[in-house]
Short mmCIF file of C-alpha atoms in Angstrom, two decimals:
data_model
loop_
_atom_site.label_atom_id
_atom_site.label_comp_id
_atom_site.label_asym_id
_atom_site.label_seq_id
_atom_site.Cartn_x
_atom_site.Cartn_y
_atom_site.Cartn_z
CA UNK H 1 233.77 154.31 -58.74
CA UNK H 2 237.39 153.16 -59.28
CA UNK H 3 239.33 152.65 -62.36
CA UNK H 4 241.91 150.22 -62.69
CA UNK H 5 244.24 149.31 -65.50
CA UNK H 6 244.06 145.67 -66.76
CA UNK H 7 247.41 143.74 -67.83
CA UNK H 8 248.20 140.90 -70.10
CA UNK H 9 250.58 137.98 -69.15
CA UNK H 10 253.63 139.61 -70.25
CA UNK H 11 252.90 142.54 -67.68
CA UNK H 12 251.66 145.70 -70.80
CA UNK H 13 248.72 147.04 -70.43
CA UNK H 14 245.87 145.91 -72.60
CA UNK H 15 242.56 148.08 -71.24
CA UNK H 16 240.86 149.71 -68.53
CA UNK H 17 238.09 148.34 -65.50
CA UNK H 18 236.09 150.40 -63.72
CA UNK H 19 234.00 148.67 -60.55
CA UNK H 20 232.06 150.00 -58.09
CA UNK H 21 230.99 148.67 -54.29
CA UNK H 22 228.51 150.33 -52.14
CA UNK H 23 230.81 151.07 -48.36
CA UNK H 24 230.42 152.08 -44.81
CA UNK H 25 230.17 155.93 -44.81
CA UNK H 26 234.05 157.30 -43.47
CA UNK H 27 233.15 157.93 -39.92
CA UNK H 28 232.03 154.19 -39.34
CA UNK H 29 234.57 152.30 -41.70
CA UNK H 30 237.28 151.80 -39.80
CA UNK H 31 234.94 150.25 -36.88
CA UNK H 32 233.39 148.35 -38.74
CA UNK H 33 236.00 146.79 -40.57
CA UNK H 34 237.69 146.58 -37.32
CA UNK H 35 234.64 144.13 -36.26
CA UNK H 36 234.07 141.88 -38.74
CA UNK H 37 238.36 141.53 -38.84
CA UNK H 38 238.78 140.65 -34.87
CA UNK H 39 234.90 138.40 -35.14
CA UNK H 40 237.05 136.18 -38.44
CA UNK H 41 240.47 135.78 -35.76
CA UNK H 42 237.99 135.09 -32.97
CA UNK H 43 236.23 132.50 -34.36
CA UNK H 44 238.73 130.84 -35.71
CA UNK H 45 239.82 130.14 -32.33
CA UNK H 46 239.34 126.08 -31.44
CA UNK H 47 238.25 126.61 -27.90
CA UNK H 48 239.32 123.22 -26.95
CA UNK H 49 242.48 124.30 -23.80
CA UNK H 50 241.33 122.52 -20.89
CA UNK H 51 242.98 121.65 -17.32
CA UNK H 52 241.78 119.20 -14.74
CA UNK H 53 240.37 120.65 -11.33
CA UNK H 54 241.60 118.74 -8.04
CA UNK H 55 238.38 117.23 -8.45
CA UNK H 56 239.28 115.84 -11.69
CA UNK H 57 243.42 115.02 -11.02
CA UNK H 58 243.83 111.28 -10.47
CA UNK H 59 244.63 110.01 -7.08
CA UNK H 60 244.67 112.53 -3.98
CA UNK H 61 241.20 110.79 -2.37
CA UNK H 62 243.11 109.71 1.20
CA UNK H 63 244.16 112.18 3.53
CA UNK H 64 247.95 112.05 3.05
CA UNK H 65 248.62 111.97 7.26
CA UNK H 66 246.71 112.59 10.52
CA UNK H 67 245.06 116.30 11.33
CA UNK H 68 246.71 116.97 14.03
CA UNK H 69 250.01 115.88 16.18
CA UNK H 70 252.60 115.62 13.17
CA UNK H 71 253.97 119.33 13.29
CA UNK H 72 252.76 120.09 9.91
CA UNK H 73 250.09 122.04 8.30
CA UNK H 74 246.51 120.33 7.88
CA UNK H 75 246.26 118.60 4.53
CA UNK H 76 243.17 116.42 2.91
CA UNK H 77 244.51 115.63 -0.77
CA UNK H 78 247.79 115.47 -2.17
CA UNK H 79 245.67 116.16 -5.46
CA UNK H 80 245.57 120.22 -3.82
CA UNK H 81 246.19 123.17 -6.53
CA UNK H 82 248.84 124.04 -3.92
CA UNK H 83 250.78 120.45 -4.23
CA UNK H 84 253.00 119.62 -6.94
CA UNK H 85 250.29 117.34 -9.59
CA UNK H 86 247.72 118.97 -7.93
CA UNK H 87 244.71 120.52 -9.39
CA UNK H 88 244.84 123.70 -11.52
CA UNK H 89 242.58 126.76 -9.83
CA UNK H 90 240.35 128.53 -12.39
CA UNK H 91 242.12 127.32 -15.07
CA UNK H 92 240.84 127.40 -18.93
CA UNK H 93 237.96 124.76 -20.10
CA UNK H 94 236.79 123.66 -23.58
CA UNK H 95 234.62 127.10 -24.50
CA UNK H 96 232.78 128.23 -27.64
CA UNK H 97 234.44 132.04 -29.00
CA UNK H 98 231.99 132.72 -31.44
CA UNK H 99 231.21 136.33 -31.85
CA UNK H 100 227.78 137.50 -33.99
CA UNK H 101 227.49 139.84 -36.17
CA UNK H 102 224.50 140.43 -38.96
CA UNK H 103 225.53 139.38 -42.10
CA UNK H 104 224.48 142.59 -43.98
CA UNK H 105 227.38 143.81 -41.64
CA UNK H 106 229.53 141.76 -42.74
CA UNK H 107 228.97 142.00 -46.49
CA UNK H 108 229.51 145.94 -45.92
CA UNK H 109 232.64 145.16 -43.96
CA UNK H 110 234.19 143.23 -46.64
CA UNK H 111 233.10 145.71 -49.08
CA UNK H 112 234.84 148.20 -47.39
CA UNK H 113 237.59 146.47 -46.98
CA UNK H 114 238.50 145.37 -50.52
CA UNK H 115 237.71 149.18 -51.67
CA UNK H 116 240.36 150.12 -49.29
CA UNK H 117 242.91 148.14 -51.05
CA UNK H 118 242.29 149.44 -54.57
CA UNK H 119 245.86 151.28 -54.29
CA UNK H 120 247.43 147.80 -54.25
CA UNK H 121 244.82 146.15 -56.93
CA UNK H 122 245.79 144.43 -60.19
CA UNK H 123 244.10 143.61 -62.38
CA UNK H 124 244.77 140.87 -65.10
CA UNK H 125 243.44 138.77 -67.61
CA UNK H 126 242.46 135.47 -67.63
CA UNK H 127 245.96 133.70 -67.75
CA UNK H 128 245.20 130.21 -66.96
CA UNK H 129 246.10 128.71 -70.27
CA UNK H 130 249.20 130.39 -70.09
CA UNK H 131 250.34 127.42 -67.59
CA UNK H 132 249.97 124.25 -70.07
CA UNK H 133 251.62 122.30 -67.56
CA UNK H 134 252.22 123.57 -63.73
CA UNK H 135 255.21 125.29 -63.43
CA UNK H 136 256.29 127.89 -60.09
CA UNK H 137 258.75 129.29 -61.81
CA UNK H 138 256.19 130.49 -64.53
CA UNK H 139 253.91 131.91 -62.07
CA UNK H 140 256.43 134.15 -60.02
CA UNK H 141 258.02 135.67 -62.57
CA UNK H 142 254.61 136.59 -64.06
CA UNK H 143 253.19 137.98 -60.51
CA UNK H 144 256.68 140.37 -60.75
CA UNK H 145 256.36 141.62 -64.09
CA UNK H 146 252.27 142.24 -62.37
CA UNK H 147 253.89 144.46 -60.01
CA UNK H 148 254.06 141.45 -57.12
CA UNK H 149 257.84 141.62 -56.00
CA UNK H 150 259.22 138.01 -54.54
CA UNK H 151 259.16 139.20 -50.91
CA UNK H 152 255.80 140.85 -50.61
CA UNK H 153 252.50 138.91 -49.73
CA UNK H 154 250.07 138.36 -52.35
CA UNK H 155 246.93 137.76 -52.52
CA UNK H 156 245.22 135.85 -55.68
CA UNK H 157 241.54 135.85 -55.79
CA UNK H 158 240.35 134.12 -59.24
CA UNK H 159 236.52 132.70 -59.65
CA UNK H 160 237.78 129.60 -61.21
CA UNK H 161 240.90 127.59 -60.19
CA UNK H 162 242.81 125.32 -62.51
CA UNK H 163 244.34 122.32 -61.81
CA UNK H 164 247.58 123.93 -63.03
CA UNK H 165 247.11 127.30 -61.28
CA UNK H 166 246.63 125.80 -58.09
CA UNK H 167 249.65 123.40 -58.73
CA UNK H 168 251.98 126.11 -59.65
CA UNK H 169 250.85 128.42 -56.91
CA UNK H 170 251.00 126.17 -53.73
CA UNK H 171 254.71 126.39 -53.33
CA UNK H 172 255.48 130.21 -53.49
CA UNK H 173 255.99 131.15 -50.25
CA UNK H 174 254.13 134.59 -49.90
CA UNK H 175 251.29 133.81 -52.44
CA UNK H 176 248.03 132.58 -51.28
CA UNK H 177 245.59 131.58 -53.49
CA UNK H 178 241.72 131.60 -52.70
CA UNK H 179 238.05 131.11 -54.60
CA UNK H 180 236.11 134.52 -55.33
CA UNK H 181 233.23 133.03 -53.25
CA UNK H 182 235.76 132.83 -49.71
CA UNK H 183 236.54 136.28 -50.03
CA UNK H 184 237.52 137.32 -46.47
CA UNK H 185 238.25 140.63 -44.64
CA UNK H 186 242.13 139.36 -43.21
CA UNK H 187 243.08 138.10 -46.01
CA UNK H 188 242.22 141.56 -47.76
CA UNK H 189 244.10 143.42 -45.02
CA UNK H 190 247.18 141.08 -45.04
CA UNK H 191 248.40 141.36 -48.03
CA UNK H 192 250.74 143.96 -49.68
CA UNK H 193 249.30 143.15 -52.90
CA UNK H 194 246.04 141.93 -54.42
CA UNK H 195 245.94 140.49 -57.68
CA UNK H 196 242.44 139.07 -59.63
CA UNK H 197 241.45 138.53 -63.34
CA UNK H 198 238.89 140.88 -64.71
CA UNK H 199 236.03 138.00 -64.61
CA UNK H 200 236.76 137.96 -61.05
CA UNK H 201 236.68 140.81 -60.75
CA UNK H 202 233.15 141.16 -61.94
CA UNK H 203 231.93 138.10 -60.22
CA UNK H 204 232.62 139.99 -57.00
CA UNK H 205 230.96 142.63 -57.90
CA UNK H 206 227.98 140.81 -59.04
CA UNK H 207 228.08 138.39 -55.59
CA UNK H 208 228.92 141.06 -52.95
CA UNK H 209 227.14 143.86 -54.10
CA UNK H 210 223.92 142.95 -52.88
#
């Protein structure tokens, strides 16, 4: 179980939370965090590098002078990985990274994960209407009364985004904004600070408990 005080959009504290999220036991955590973080990085990877084989260089298909009599070594293709705009040897082609892993895993990874991180938690309420209009200004001066200094990353998870919300938060430099529902284990780990509104807070619970 862990308690967490909830603030108001002037940065006072208005009440307490109290969540809980079922985790890896303490000898496997760190491994299995460690899994489901390098299987996200991994698999983001395109997989698209590619070279072209002498096979697959242009040109190179007549033998650039006789085999033998000239003086210098034998040569059949000017298209050889030896010859300047020749072919590249065992060089990287268009390859799928994917790495598995069961998705009860990952749920308990990213459980794990976001417990870990309940030092650097706040919690806040709703705060959208606060924005009538978007306005960055607004926004970062209410994440630092939060406890979110200018030149720290944050992280703002939130169930629902407004229009004005997403406006105002786009163009801070160390904020990144995301839906409760693309909750991800780097994202957790990146940031110094992790902010989300009490209703988000309880959609998580509800959505990654099981």
């Amino acid at each position: 179980m862990v308690q967490s005080v909830i603030k108001n959009w002037q940065g006072e504290q208005v009440g307490e939370t109290n969540f809980d999220l079922r985790v890896a036991k303490e000898t496997t955590a760190a491994h299995i965090v460690h899994r489901a973080l390098v299987r996200q990085m991994t698999n983001s990877r395109q997989g698209t590098a590619s070279t072209k084989t002498r096979a697959e260089v242009r040109g190179g298909g007549r033998k650039p002078w006789r085999q033998k009599g000239t003086g210098r070594a034998r040569a059949g293709s000017i298209r050889s990985p030896l010859w300047r705009g020749g072919g590249v040897i065992f060089g990287p082609k268009p390859r799928d990274f994917d790495l598995k892993m069961n998705r009860k895993e990952r749920r308990l990874a990213l459980r794990t994960a976001f417990i870990s991180r309940a030092d650097d938690l706040i919690v806040v309420e709703e705060f959208s209407n606060e924005l009538q209009r978007p306005k960055t200004k607004d926004l970062v001066a209410a994440l630092a009364r939060w406890g979110a200094a200018p030149e720290q990353k944050a992280l703002l998870i939130l169930s629902e985004i407004a229009e004005n919300v997403l406006l105002s938060a786009r163009n801070i430099e160390n904020l990144k904004l995301i839906p409760a529902d693309q909750l991800n284990v780097y994202d957790l780990l990146h940031a110094d600070k992790i902010i989300v509104t009490s209703s988000t807070l309880e959609k998580i619970q509800e959505v990654y408990s099981a």
